[in-house]
Short mmCIF file of C-alpha atoms in Angstrom, two decimals:
data_model
loop_
_atom_site.label_atom_id
_atom_site.label_comp_id
_atom_site.label_asym_id
_atom_site.label_seq_id
_atom_site.Cartn_x
_atom_site.Cartn_y
_atom_site.Cartn_z
CA MET A 1 142.42 79.65 115.51
CA ALA A 2 142.68 80.68 119.03
CA GLU A 3 145.08 78.74 120.91
CA GLU A 4 143.73 74.96 119.17
CA LYS A 5 146.04 72.81 117.44
CA GLU A 6 145.47 72.93 113.78
CA ASN A 7 145.65 69.53 113.47
CA GLU A 8 143.18 68.54 116.31
CA GLU A 9 139.62 67.66 115.32
CA VAL A 10 137.45 70.48 116.53
CA TYR A 11 133.79 70.78 116.50
CA VAL A 12 130.99 72.86 117.49
CA GLY A 13 126.94 71.57 117.99
CA SER A 14 124.25 73.68 117.45
CA ILE A 15 120.53 72.88 118.79
CA ASP A 16 118.16 74.64 116.78
CA GLN A 17 114.77 74.21 118.55
CA GLY A 18 112.29 75.68 115.75
CA THR A 19 108.27 75.99 116.25
CA SER A 20 107.52 72.94 114.56
CA SER A 21 110.76 71.25 114.32
CA THR A 22 114.17 70.62 116.17
CA ARG A 23 117.69 69.88 114.52
CA PHE A 24 121.10 69.40 115.54
CA VAL A 25 123.78 70.30 113.38
CA ILE A 26 127.38 69.70 113.75
CA TYR A 27 130.33 71.93 112.27
CA ASP A 28 133.79 71.69 111.88
CA ARG A 29 136.51 74.10 112.40
CA GLU A 30 135.45 76.15 109.10
CA ALA A 31 132.13 76.29 110.14
CA ASN A 32 130.84 73.98 107.68
CA PRO A 33 128.33 71.51 108.53
CA ILE A 34 129.14 67.52 108.92
CA ALA A 35 126.17 66.12 110.25
CA SER A 36 122.65 67.08 111.39
CA HIS A 37 119.38 65.17 112.34
CA GLN A 38 116.16 67.03 112.54
CA VAL A 39 112.40 65.91 113.81
CA GLU A 40 109.17 67.42 113.60
CA PHE A 41 106.93 67.25 117.02
CA THR A 42 103.32 67.53 117.77
CA GLN A 43 101.25 71.12 117.58
CA PHE A 44 98.27 70.97 119.60
CA TYR A 45 95.40 73.34 118.90
CA PRO A 46 92.64 72.77 121.74
CA GLU A 47 90.63 76.09 120.75
CA ALA A 48 90.14 78.39 117.84
CA GLY A 49 93.48 80.89 118.06
CA TRP A 50 94.97 78.64 120.67
CA VAL A 51 98.60 76.92 119.69
CA GLU A 52 100.36 74.48 122.69
CA GLN A 53 103.18 72.69 122.61
CA ASP A 54 104.51 69.65 125.03
CA PRO A 55 107.51 70.75 126.77
CA MET A 56 108.48 67.10 126.91
CA GLU A 57 108.10 66.30 123.60
CA ILE A 58 110.53 69.25 123.00
CA LEU A 59 112.99 67.48 125.61
CA GLU A 60 112.86 64.07 123.96
CA SER A 61 113.29 66.06 120.16
CA VAL A 62 116.61 67.53 121.72
CA LYS A 63 117.97 64.26 122.98
CA MET A 64 116.94 62.43 119.70
CA CYS A 65 118.43 65.03 117.43
CA THR A 66 121.75 65.22 119.28
CA ALA A 67 122.03 61.16 119.71
CA LYS A 68 121.13 60.73 115.96
CA ALA A 69 123.59 63.50 114.44
CA LEU A 70 126.50 62.27 116.68
CA ASP A 71 126.01 58.94 115.06
CA LYS A 72 125.77 59.92 111.63
CA ALA A 73 129.18 61.85 112.45
CA THR A 74 130.69 59.09 114.05
CA ALA A 75 129.93 56.75 111.25
CA ASP A 76 131.45 59.36 108.96
CA GLY A 77 134.66 59.19 110.48
CA TYR A 78 134.65 62.00 112.62
CA ASN A 79 135.96 62.16 116.27
CA VAL A 80 133.17 64.18 117.82
CA ASP A 81 133.50 62.35 120.84
CA ARG A 82 136.39 64.06 121.89
CA GLY A 83 136.48 66.96 119.36
CA LEU A 84 133.06 68.67 120.58
CA LYS A 85 134.02 71.93 122.34
CA ALA A 86 130.75 73.44 122.87
CA ILE A 87 127.13 73.80 121.70
CA GLY A 88 125.17 76.91 121.47
CA ILE A 89 121.16 77.04 121.33
CA ALA A 90 118.70 78.81 118.81
CA ASN A 91 114.99 78.54 119.92
CA GLN A 92 111.75 79.83 119.04
CA ARG A 93 110.97 82.94 120.94
CA GLU A 94 108.12 83.97 123.21
CA THR A 95 107.01 80.38 123.68
CA THR A 96 106.02 80.25 127.30
CA VAL A 97 106.87 77.52 130.08
CA VAL A 98 106.02 77.24 133.50
CA TRP A 99 107.46 74.36 135.45
CA SER A 100 107.54 72.84 139.25
CA LYS A 101 111.64 73.37 140.35
CA SER A 102 110.92 70.39 142.67
CA SER A 103 109.57 68.08 140.13
CA GLY A 104 110.92 69.12 137.09
CA LEU A 105 107.53 68.90 135.26
CA PRO A 106 105.59 71.46 133.31
CA LEU A 107 102.55 73.17 134.61
CA HIS A 108 100.66 73.39 131.50
CA ASN A 109 101.47 72.89 127.94
CA ALA A 110 103.76 75.40 126.57
CA ILE A 111 102.08 78.53 125.05
CA VAL A 112 103.09 78.91 121.61
CA TRP A 113 104.38 82.47 120.42
CA MET A 114 101.54 82.66 117.81
CA ASP A 115 98.85 81.87 120.38
CA ALA A 116 96.49 84.19 120.58
CA ARG A 117 94.57 83.19 123.69
CA THR A 118 95.62 86.19 125.76
CA SER A 119 93.69 88.97 123.64
CA SER A 120 91.32 89.90 126.80
CA VAL A 121 94.71 89.86 128.98
CA CYS A 122 95.85 93.02 126.33
CA ARG A 123 92.55 94.52 126.25
CA ARG A 124 92.59 94.85 129.89
CA LEU A 125 95.73 95.84 130.36
CA GLU A 126 95.58 98.78 127.53
CA SER A 127 92.35 100.09 129.12
CA GLU A 128 93.71 100.27 132.58
CA LEU A 129 97.47 101.34 131.84
CA PRO A 130 97.85 105.35 131.09
CA GLY A 131 100.03 104.44 128.05
CA GLY A 132 97.23 101.98 126.39
CA LYS A 133 98.82 99.54 124.14
CA ASN A 134 102.67 101.28 124.12
CA HIS A 135 102.12 101.67 127.72
CA PHE A 136 105.82 99.66 128.10
CA LEU A 137 107.29 100.52 124.76
CA ASP A 138 109.71 103.08 125.94
CA THR A 139 111.18 100.45 128.34
CA CYS A 140 111.35 97.16 126.38
CA GLY A 141 110.53 98.55 122.74
CA LEU A 142 107.49 96.16 122.44
CA PRO A 143 103.60 97.06 122.32
CA ILE A 144 101.32 95.00 124.76
CA SER A 145 100.64 92.30 122.68
CA THR A 146 99.61 88.42 122.37
CA CYS A 147 102.68 87.59 120.61
CA PHE A 148 105.25 88.32 123.95
CA SER A 149 105.94 86.15 127.02
CA ALA A 150 104.55 88.44 129.85
CA THR A 151 100.83 88.51 128.71
CA LYS A 152 101.09 84.66 128.12
CA LEU A 153 102.75 84.12 131.68
CA LEU A 154 99.78 86.34 133.06
CA TRP A 155 97.05 83.88 131.41
CA LEU A 156 98.93 80.82 133.19
CA MET A 157 98.96 82.69 136.33
CA GLU A 158 95.40 83.81 136.54
CA THR A 159 93.71 80.83 134.77
CA VAL A 160 95.84 77.55 135.66
CA GLU A 161 95.45 76.49 139.12
CA ALA A 162 98.55 74.58 139.22
CA VAL A 163 100.42 77.67 138.02
CA LYS A 164 98.63 80.08 140.75
CA LEU A 165 99.53 77.45 143.49
CA ALA A 166 103.31 77.07 142.36
CA VAL A 167 103.94 80.60 142.21
CA GLN A 168 102.34 81.30 145.66
CA ALA A 169 104.62 78.22 147.19
CA GLY A 170 107.58 79.12 145.59
CA ASP A 171 107.73 76.08 143.49
CA ALA A 172 107.33 77.72 139.77
CA LEU A 173 109.84 78.87 137.21
CA PHE A 174 109.07 80.54 134.14
CA GLY A 175 111.01 80.33 131.05
CA THR A 176 111.31 80.62 127.19
CA ILE A 177 112.18 77.50 125.77
CA ASP A 178 115.82 78.19 125.97
CA THR A 179 115.55 78.54 129.80
CA TRP A 180 113.66 75.34 129.49
CA LEU A 181 116.52 73.24 127.82
CA ILE A 182 119.13 75.14 129.61
CA TRP A 183 117.61 73.80 133.05
CA ASN A 184 117.37 70.57 131.81
CA LEU A 185 120.42 70.00 129.93
CA THR A 186 122.25 71.20 133.24
CA GLY A 187 120.40 68.46 135.35
CA GLY A 188 116.94 69.97 135.99
CA CYS A 189 115.31 69.09 139.44
CA GLY A 190 117.81 66.26 139.95
CA GLY A 191 121.15 67.97 138.70
CA ASP A 192 124.39 67.34 139.22
CA VAL A 193 126.17 69.98 137.52
CA GLY A 194 123.54 72.96 137.94
CA ALA A 195 123.20 75.67 140.88
CA VAL A 196 123.05 74.69 144.20
CA ASP A 197 119.66 75.54 146.47
CA GLU A 198 121.54 76.98 149.90
CA VAL A 199 118.09 76.26 151.54
CA GLN A 200 117.02 72.87 150.67
CA HIS A 201 120.81 71.86 149.81
CA ARG A 202 119.76 70.34 146.48
CA VAL A 203 121.45 70.92 142.97
CA TYR A 204 119.17 72.20 140.40
CA GLY A 205 119.85 72.94 136.76
CA LEU A 206 120.94 76.40 135.89
CA HIS A 207 117.54 78.86 135.44
CA VAL A 208 119.02 81.26 132.71
CA THR A 209 118.23 82.86 129.77
CA ASP A 210 119.88 85.22 127.40
CA CYS A 211 119.28 89.06 126.46
CA SER A 212 117.84 88.19 122.87
CA ASN A 213 115.20 85.83 124.50
CA ALA A 214 114.59 88.02 127.50
CA SER A 215 114.08 90.96 125.08
CA ARG A 216 111.16 89.66 123.71
CA THR A 217 109.52 89.14 127.13
CA MET A 218 108.26 92.43 127.32
CA LEU A 219 109.76 92.31 130.97
CA MET A 220 113.56 93.50 130.22
CA ASN A 221 114.66 96.73 129.83
CA LEU A 222 116.22 97.40 126.43
CA LYS A 223 118.60 99.71 128.13
CA THR A 224 119.76 97.95 131.17
CA LEU A 225 119.62 94.40 130.19
CA ASP A 226 117.98 93.47 133.50
CA TRP A 227 114.43 92.71 134.19
CA ASP A 228 112.63 95.85 134.73
CA GLU A 229 111.18 96.42 138.17
CA SER A 230 108.76 98.76 137.65
CA THR A 231 107.19 96.61 134.81
CA LEU A 232 107.16 93.80 137.30
CA GLU A 233 105.25 95.14 139.81
CA THR A 234 102.66 96.93 137.40
CA LEU A 235 101.91 93.22 136.01
CA GLY A 236 102.34 91.55 139.31
CA ILE A 237 104.76 88.90 138.24
CA PRO A 238 107.52 87.91 141.17
CA SER A 239 110.84 88.36 140.17
CA GLU A 240 111.30 84.89 141.81
CA ILE A 241 110.30 83.20 139.10
CA LEU A 242 112.40 84.71 136.22
CA PRO A 243 115.67 83.40 135.02
CA LYS A 244 119.01 85.50 135.37
CA ILE A 245 120.24 86.96 132.38
CA VAL A 246 123.17 86.45 130.30
CA SER A 247 124.82 87.38 126.81
CA ASN A 248 124.58 85.49 123.53
CA SER A 249 128.33 84.12 124.00
CA GLU A 250 129.34 83.13 126.81
CA ILE A 251 130.04 79.48 128.88
CA VAL A 252 126.77 78.98 130.78
CA GLY A 253 127.37 75.71 131.91
CA VAL A 254 128.07 72.06 130.75
CA VAL A 255 125.33 69.30 129.80
CA ALA A 256 124.68 66.71 132.91
CA HIS A 257 124.87 63.16 132.76
CA GLY A 258 122.04 61.39 131.08
CA TRP A 259 122.14 63.52 128.03
CA PRO A 260 123.93 62.68 124.51
CA LEU A 261 126.55 65.73 125.19
CA SER A 262 127.49 65.10 128.57
CA GLY A 263 130.25 67.16 129.78
CA VAL A 264 130.21 69.59 126.64
CA PRO A 265 130.06 73.54 127.57
CA ILE A 266 126.65 75.44 126.68
CA ALA A 267 128.44 78.54 125.33
CA GLY A 268 126.32 80.50 123.11
CA CYS A 269 122.44 81.28 123.16
CA LEU A 270 119.83 83.28 120.89
CA GLY A 271 116.49 83.57 119.83
CA ASP A 272 116.22 82.01 116.62
CA GLN A 273 116.03 85.33 114.80
CA HIS A 274 118.60 87.00 116.74
CA ALA A 275 120.97 83.70 115.21
CA ALA A 276 119.88 84.06 112.00
CA MET A 277 121.06 87.63 112.26
CA LEU A 278 124.10 86.68 113.25
CA GLY A 279 124.28 83.28 111.12
CA GLN A 280 123.88 86.19 108.19
CA LEU A 281 126.79 87.97 109.43
CA CYS A 282 124.74 91.01 109.52
CA GLN A 283 126.40 94.27 111.08
CA HIS A 284 125.13 97.64 111.80
CA GLY A 285 122.80 98.81 108.72
CA GLU A 286 122.45 95.04 107.44
CA GLY A 287 119.56 92.72 107.57
CA LYS A 288 117.74 89.82 107.02
CA SER A 289 114.44 87.94 106.81
CA THR A 290 114.04 84.56 107.66
CA TYR A 291 111.07 82.38 106.34
CA GLY A 292 110.30 79.64 108.63
CA THR A 293 106.96 79.06 110.39
CA GLY A 294 106.91 82.84 110.62
CA ALA A 295 108.31 85.30 109.04
CA PHE A 296 111.23 87.93 110.35
CA ILE A 297 112.84 90.57 109.13
CA LEU A 298 115.73 92.73 111.40
CA ILE A 299 117.59 95.49 110.55
CA ASN A 300 121.07 95.61 112.82
CA THR A 301 120.93 98.98 114.01
CA GLY A 302 124.25 99.02 115.92
CA LYS A 303 124.54 100.77 119.77
CA ASP A 304 121.13 102.75 118.82
CA ILE A 305 118.01 101.81 120.05
CA ILE A 306 115.62 102.81 117.32
CA ARG A 307 111.74 103.72 118.14
CA SER A 308 109.88 102.84 115.11
CA HIS A 309 106.55 104.89 114.18
CA HIS A 310 105.49 102.76 111.82
CA GLY A 311 104.32 99.46 113.55
CA LEU A 312 107.85 97.70 113.97
CA LEU A 313 109.67 96.89 117.13
CA SER A 314 112.89 97.64 119.03
CA THR A 315 114.66 94.74 119.87
CA ILE A 316 118.30 93.09 120.71
CA ALA A 317 120.32 91.97 117.51
CA TYR A 318 122.90 90.29 119.98
CA LYS A 319 125.77 90.70 122.68
CA LEU A 320 128.93 88.65 121.73
CA GLY A 321 130.14 88.39 125.45
CA PRO A 322 129.13 89.74 128.99
CA GLY A 323 131.92 92.61 128.14
CA ALA A 324 130.59 92.98 124.46
CA PRO A 325 128.64 95.96 122.93
CA THR A 326 125.05 95.21 122.29
CA ASN A 327 123.64 95.29 119.12
CA TYR A 328 120.22 96.33 118.90
CA ALA A 329 117.88 96.01 115.67
CA VAL A 330 114.77 97.03 114.32
CA GLU A 331 112.52 93.88 113.92
CA GLY A 332 109.13 93.16 111.82
CA SER A 333 107.79 90.17 112.82
CA ILE A 334 105.04 88.07 110.92
CA ALA A 335 103.10 85.10 112.13
CA ILE A 336 102.10 83.18 109.40
CA ALA A 337 104.46 82.15 106.90
CA GLY A 338 105.63 78.45 106.18
CA ALA A 339 103.06 77.73 108.57
CA ALA A 340 100.42 78.45 105.70
CA VAL A 341 101.92 75.92 103.48
CA GLN A 342 101.62 73.66 106.47
CA TRP A 343 97.74 74.40 106.67
CA LEU A 344 97.50 73.57 102.66
CA ARG A 345 99.26 70.29 103.77
CA ASP A 346 97.75 69.25 107.34
CA GLY A 347 94.07 71.22 106.96
CA LEU A 348 93.12 70.96 103.66
CA GLY A 349 94.84 68.22 102.33
CA ILE A 350 95.92 69.71 99.22
CA ILE A 351 99.59 68.52 99.24
CA GLU A 352 100.96 65.85 100.94
CA HIS A 353 104.50 67.31 101.59
CA ALA A 354 105.28 71.26 101.71
CA ALA A 355 107.72 70.95 99.29
CA GLU A 356 104.99 70.37 96.39
CA VAL A 357 103.48 73.75 96.85
CA GLU A 358 106.20 74.97 94.61
CA GLU A 359 105.41 72.28 91.76
CA LEU A 360 101.55 73.26 92.28
CA ALA A 361 101.89 76.69 92.08
CA GLU A 362 103.78 76.74 88.99
CA LEU A 363 100.69 75.26 87.05
CA VAL A 364 99.59 78.74 86.92
CA GLU A 365 100.57 81.80 85.60
CA ASN A 366 99.52 83.69 88.18
CA SER A 367 97.24 83.90 91.14
CA GLY A 368 93.99 84.34 89.05
CA GLY A 369 92.78 87.28 91.03
CA VAL A 370 93.03 85.40 94.43
CA TYR A 371 94.42 87.03 97.43
CA PHE A 372 95.18 84.96 100.42
CA VAL A 373 95.78 86.65 104.04
CA PRO A 374 96.83 84.14 106.61
CA ALA A 375 95.76 85.96 109.92
CA PHE A 376 94.82 82.81 111.43
CA ASN A 377 95.54 84.26 114.61
CA GLY A 378 95.68 88.01 114.01
CA LEU A 379 98.29 89.96 112.47
CA PHE A 380 101.38 91.25 113.64
CA ALA A 381 103.65 93.89 112.18
CA PRO A 382 103.28 96.31 110.80
CA TRP A 383 99.50 96.00 111.59
CA TRP A 384 99.60 94.46 115.22
CA ARG A 385 95.42 93.48 114.64
CA ASP A 386 94.44 90.47 117.02
CA ASP A 387 90.84 91.03 115.63
CA ALA A 388 91.95 90.12 112.22
CA ARG A 389 91.30 86.65 111.27
CA GLY A 390 92.10 84.90 107.86
CA VAL A 391 90.30 85.76 104.16
CA CYS A 392 90.55 84.54 100.77
CA ILE A 393 89.21 86.82 98.46
CA GLY A 394 88.43 87.14 94.73
CA MET A 395 87.95 83.70 94.11
CA THR A 396 85.85 82.33 90.95
CA ARG A 397 84.78 79.34 89.10
CA PHE A 398 87.78 79.82 87.56
CA THR A 399 90.07 79.28 90.42
CA ASN A 400 91.74 75.96 91.31
CA LYS A 401 94.14 75.03 94.16
CA GLY A 402 96.96 75.86 91.86
CA HIS A 403 95.92 79.57 92.50
CA ILE A 404 95.18 78.49 96.02
CA ALA A 405 98.90 77.73 96.44
CA ARG A 406 100.48 80.21 94.57
CA ALA A 407 98.14 83.02 96.79
CA VAL A 408 99.70 81.22 99.98
CA LEU A 409 103.36 81.95 98.39
CA GLU A 410 102.35 85.48 97.35
CA SER A 411 100.43 86.16 100.78
CA ILE A 412 104.27 85.53 102.66
CA CYS A 413 105.66 87.95 99.96
CA PHE A 414 103.15 90.48 100.77
CA GLN A 415 103.61 90.58 104.04
CA VAL A 416 107.28 90.78 103.83
CA ASN A 417 106.81 93.94 101.66
CA ASP A 418 104.65 95.48 104.17
CA VAL A 419 107.60 94.98 106.88
CA ILE A 420 109.99 96.31 104.52
CA LYS A 421 108.24 99.27 103.55
CA SER A 422 107.74 100.33 107.04
CA MET A 423 111.21 99.74 107.62
CA CYS A 424 112.11 102.14 104.99
CA LYS A 425 109.96 104.58 106.43
CA ASP A 426 111.48 104.35 109.53
CA ALA A 427 115.07 105.04 107.98
CA ALA A 428 113.82 108.35 106.45
CA ASP A 429 112.52 109.36 109.71
CA ASN A 430 116.03 108.42 111.09
CA GLY A 431 117.91 110.30 108.14
CA VAL A 432 118.81 107.16 106.62
CA GLU A 433 118.40 106.64 103.25
CA SER A 434 119.02 103.37 101.47
CA LYS A 435 119.80 103.03 98.30
CA ASP A 436 116.90 103.60 95.57
CA GLY A 437 114.91 103.79 98.87
CA LEU A 438 115.19 100.13 99.26
CA PHE A 439 117.13 97.42 101.51
CA LEU A 440 119.42 94.70 100.45
CA LEU A 441 117.13 91.56 101.32
CA ARG A 442 119.26 88.58 102.81
CA VAL A 443 117.15 85.36 103.22
CA ASP A 444 117.36 81.94 104.91
CA GLY A 445 115.00 79.77 106.30
CA GLY A 446 113.69 76.31 105.36
CA ALA A 447 111.18 78.21 102.87
CA SER A 448 113.79 80.37 101.19
CA ALA A 449 114.70 77.13 99.61
CA ASN A 450 111.52 77.71 97.43
CA ASN A 451 112.80 79.45 94.25
CA LEU A 452 109.09 80.37 92.95
CA LEU A 453 108.89 82.00 96.55
CA MET A 454 111.94 83.88 96.24
CA GLN A 455 111.45 85.16 92.63
CA THR A 456 108.01 86.29 93.65
CA GLN A 457 109.51 88.38 96.50
CA ALA A 458 112.01 89.82 94.33
CA ASP A 459 109.07 90.77 91.71
CA LEU A 460 107.07 92.07 94.50
CA LEU A 461 109.72 94.04 96.30
CA GLY A 462 111.27 95.33 93.20
CA SER A 463 115.00 94.86 94.16
CA ALA A 464 117.14 91.81 94.57
CA VAL A 465 116.88 89.31 97.14
CA VAL A 466 120.05 87.15 97.90
CA ARG A 467 120.09 83.57 99.42
CA PRO A 468 123.35 81.93 100.71
CA GLY A 469 124.43 78.51 100.16
CA ASN A 470 123.70 77.96 103.64
CA ILE A 471 120.12 78.81 104.22
CA GLU A 472 120.13 77.25 108.19
CA THR A 473 121.74 79.97 109.20
CA THR A 474 119.62 80.13 112.35
CA ALA A 475 121.72 76.99 113.49
CA LEU A 476 125.26 78.21 112.09
CA GLY A 477 124.55 81.74 114.10
CA ALA A 478 124.25 79.62 117.50
CA GLY A 479 127.19 77.72 116.67
CA TYR A 480 129.11 81.00 116.01
CA ALA A 481 128.52 82.32 119.20
CA ALA A 482 129.53 78.93 121.10
CA GLY A 483 132.87 78.60 119.27
CA LEU A 484 133.39 82.43 120.10
CA ALA A 485 132.78 81.56 123.68
CA VAL A 486 135.54 78.72 123.96
CA GLY A 487 137.92 80.31 121.39
CA ILE A 488 137.47 78.18 118.37
CA TRP A 489 136.64 81.46 116.64
CA SER A 490 137.52 85.20 117.15
CA GLU A 491 134.70 87.73 116.33
CA GLU A 492 136.92 89.04 113.32
CA GLN A 493 137.22 85.26 112.02
CA ILE A 494 133.49 84.87 112.44
CA PHE A 495 132.24 87.92 110.31
CA ALA A 496 134.91 86.95 107.68
CA PHE A 497 133.36 83.60 106.97
CA GLY A 498 130.86 83.88 104.10
CA ASP A 499 129.75 81.83 101.01
CA ASN A 500 129.32 84.63 98.56
CA ALA A 501 130.15 82.80 95.93
CA LYS A 502 127.44 80.06 96.30
CA ALA A 503 125.13 82.67 97.26
CA THR A 504 121.83 82.80 94.73
CA ILE A 505 120.53 86.35 93.42
CA PHE A 506 116.86 86.75 92.39
CA GLN A 507 116.68 89.81 90.44
CA PRO A 508 112.79 91.56 89.90
CA GLN A 509 111.11 90.77 86.61
CA LEU A 510 107.83 92.51 87.19
CA ASP A 511 107.38 96.16 85.87
CA ALA A 512 106.76 98.86 88.34
CA SER A 513 102.92 99.34 87.58
CA LYS A 514 102.01 95.94 87.83
CA ARG A 515 103.46 95.96 91.19
CA GLN A 516 101.65 98.92 92.78
CA LYS A 517 98.51 97.34 91.68
CA ARG A 518 99.35 94.37 93.21
CA SER A 519 100.33 95.39 96.54
CA ASP A 520 97.15 97.94 96.37
CA CYS A 521 94.88 94.88 95.73
CA TRP A 522 96.78 93.30 98.67
CA CYS A 523 96.15 96.17 101.15
CA LYS A 524 92.28 95.81 100.24
CA ALA A 525 92.44 92.01 101.19
CA VAL A 526 94.42 93.14 104.29
CA SER A 527 91.42 95.43 105.34
CA ARG A 528 88.92 92.48 104.80
CA THR A 529 90.23 90.64 107.62
CA PHE A 530 89.95 93.37 110.72
CA ASP A 531 87.81 93.10 113.42
CA LEU A 532 86.58 89.30 112.52
CA ALA A 533 87.61 87.68 115.75
CA ASP A 534 84.22 87.31 117.12
CA LEU A 535 83.26 84.82 114.18
CA ASP A 536 84.78 82.00 116.24
CA THR A 537 82.60 82.44 119.31
#
């Protein structure tokens, strides 16, 4: 394999910085995980619909995970100190950080992707711009929405005095979580391996992002993979605060002193859903659904940018090197999936641990006519309603917590179904008919370990669901990208990987008439969530 001696220990590390937790995974030459460590970090909810995180706590979680995983691997006899050749990064997308270049400190908590505080910014833009909600769609593939980083950045620039002053003084840096991590990993404001400021003659961390994360800001031109000047001018965002855009697989820099991975190249970077696509080895025409805090369904459309007419997004799949072709994708984003189970645990106290939801839901045969729509901060694809709020309907005196738990799990599956239906419509519009009108659904992410959830997904979808032996494909995809960049694997070798023999296949067991009736009831429940945002005022 790629100029490495076959008897030499070779490892790749992967930082998987998710919405609710961070993990670090170490892979061997055959892409098998040999050690990992994971920690959760704090979520802040300062107001209804607001979600924030402490960027410094995120940094500390990365440092802790890498150190612990390295210790575990060493204790098991792996020579990772010498054999670790590169690290990749996968991260929660759209979550927005603005920090001071001179102090290295964040100027506000990170605003998380699911945060809905920017609804007034979105309404203003929609009313002012001639294209309304879809004004930037042809350029970036995205509608104006609270989800994307640009509206969060505008809110910070307009509302937070420290951000406003720093932007005016030329001291502000913007980034999604990948950018924040790379800047700090390569030295931050006290760097020794980063970029030299020719004016102040100081060394700073590298201010970069990758094309998949940049595609989620609403600011990148999907065709050129550069920041779109007309969009920046329209929104009043100075280009000086934006990071440089790179591909998903290339050596960006090396880790600075003071980190457990000092001297190791950072060679891969992808948004978490794009990393999962690579981890699932999705090539043209193939797709996956990742079940994490939210749920995200993407279909690789190859070199073609497909414009959805059914509520989906055009985005990047991956670009595996500076000179490699760009693979695009159609995506359906769901804000609340595993987060609904966390709400059962943390908000209601119905369960003590997330894994208990399956056992509780299995105490009943069905949801007892209960439908739960987790529109906590609005609904994403294919509805795109930021005025929606969560509802739980159909309850009677017969209803118990088992029915509630089952309805929560079903809500995840119904939302995925809505996206898949839209994908089928878009495929038909573009002259592509999948077998029986359905896509093969590959699944991954922490919640996909729930067998009841996966069987319910197959039942409500009406087609097979395939779960790989290793469901942590997000970390794996970032590892693939990093290993490719440093020559551990070729692209052909990566796409030859796979563990189909270890895959679990869930076949549908619900008849078509019951499936249709349940789908109709779900749509009725969704309609009850609209125009409820003013209830929290």
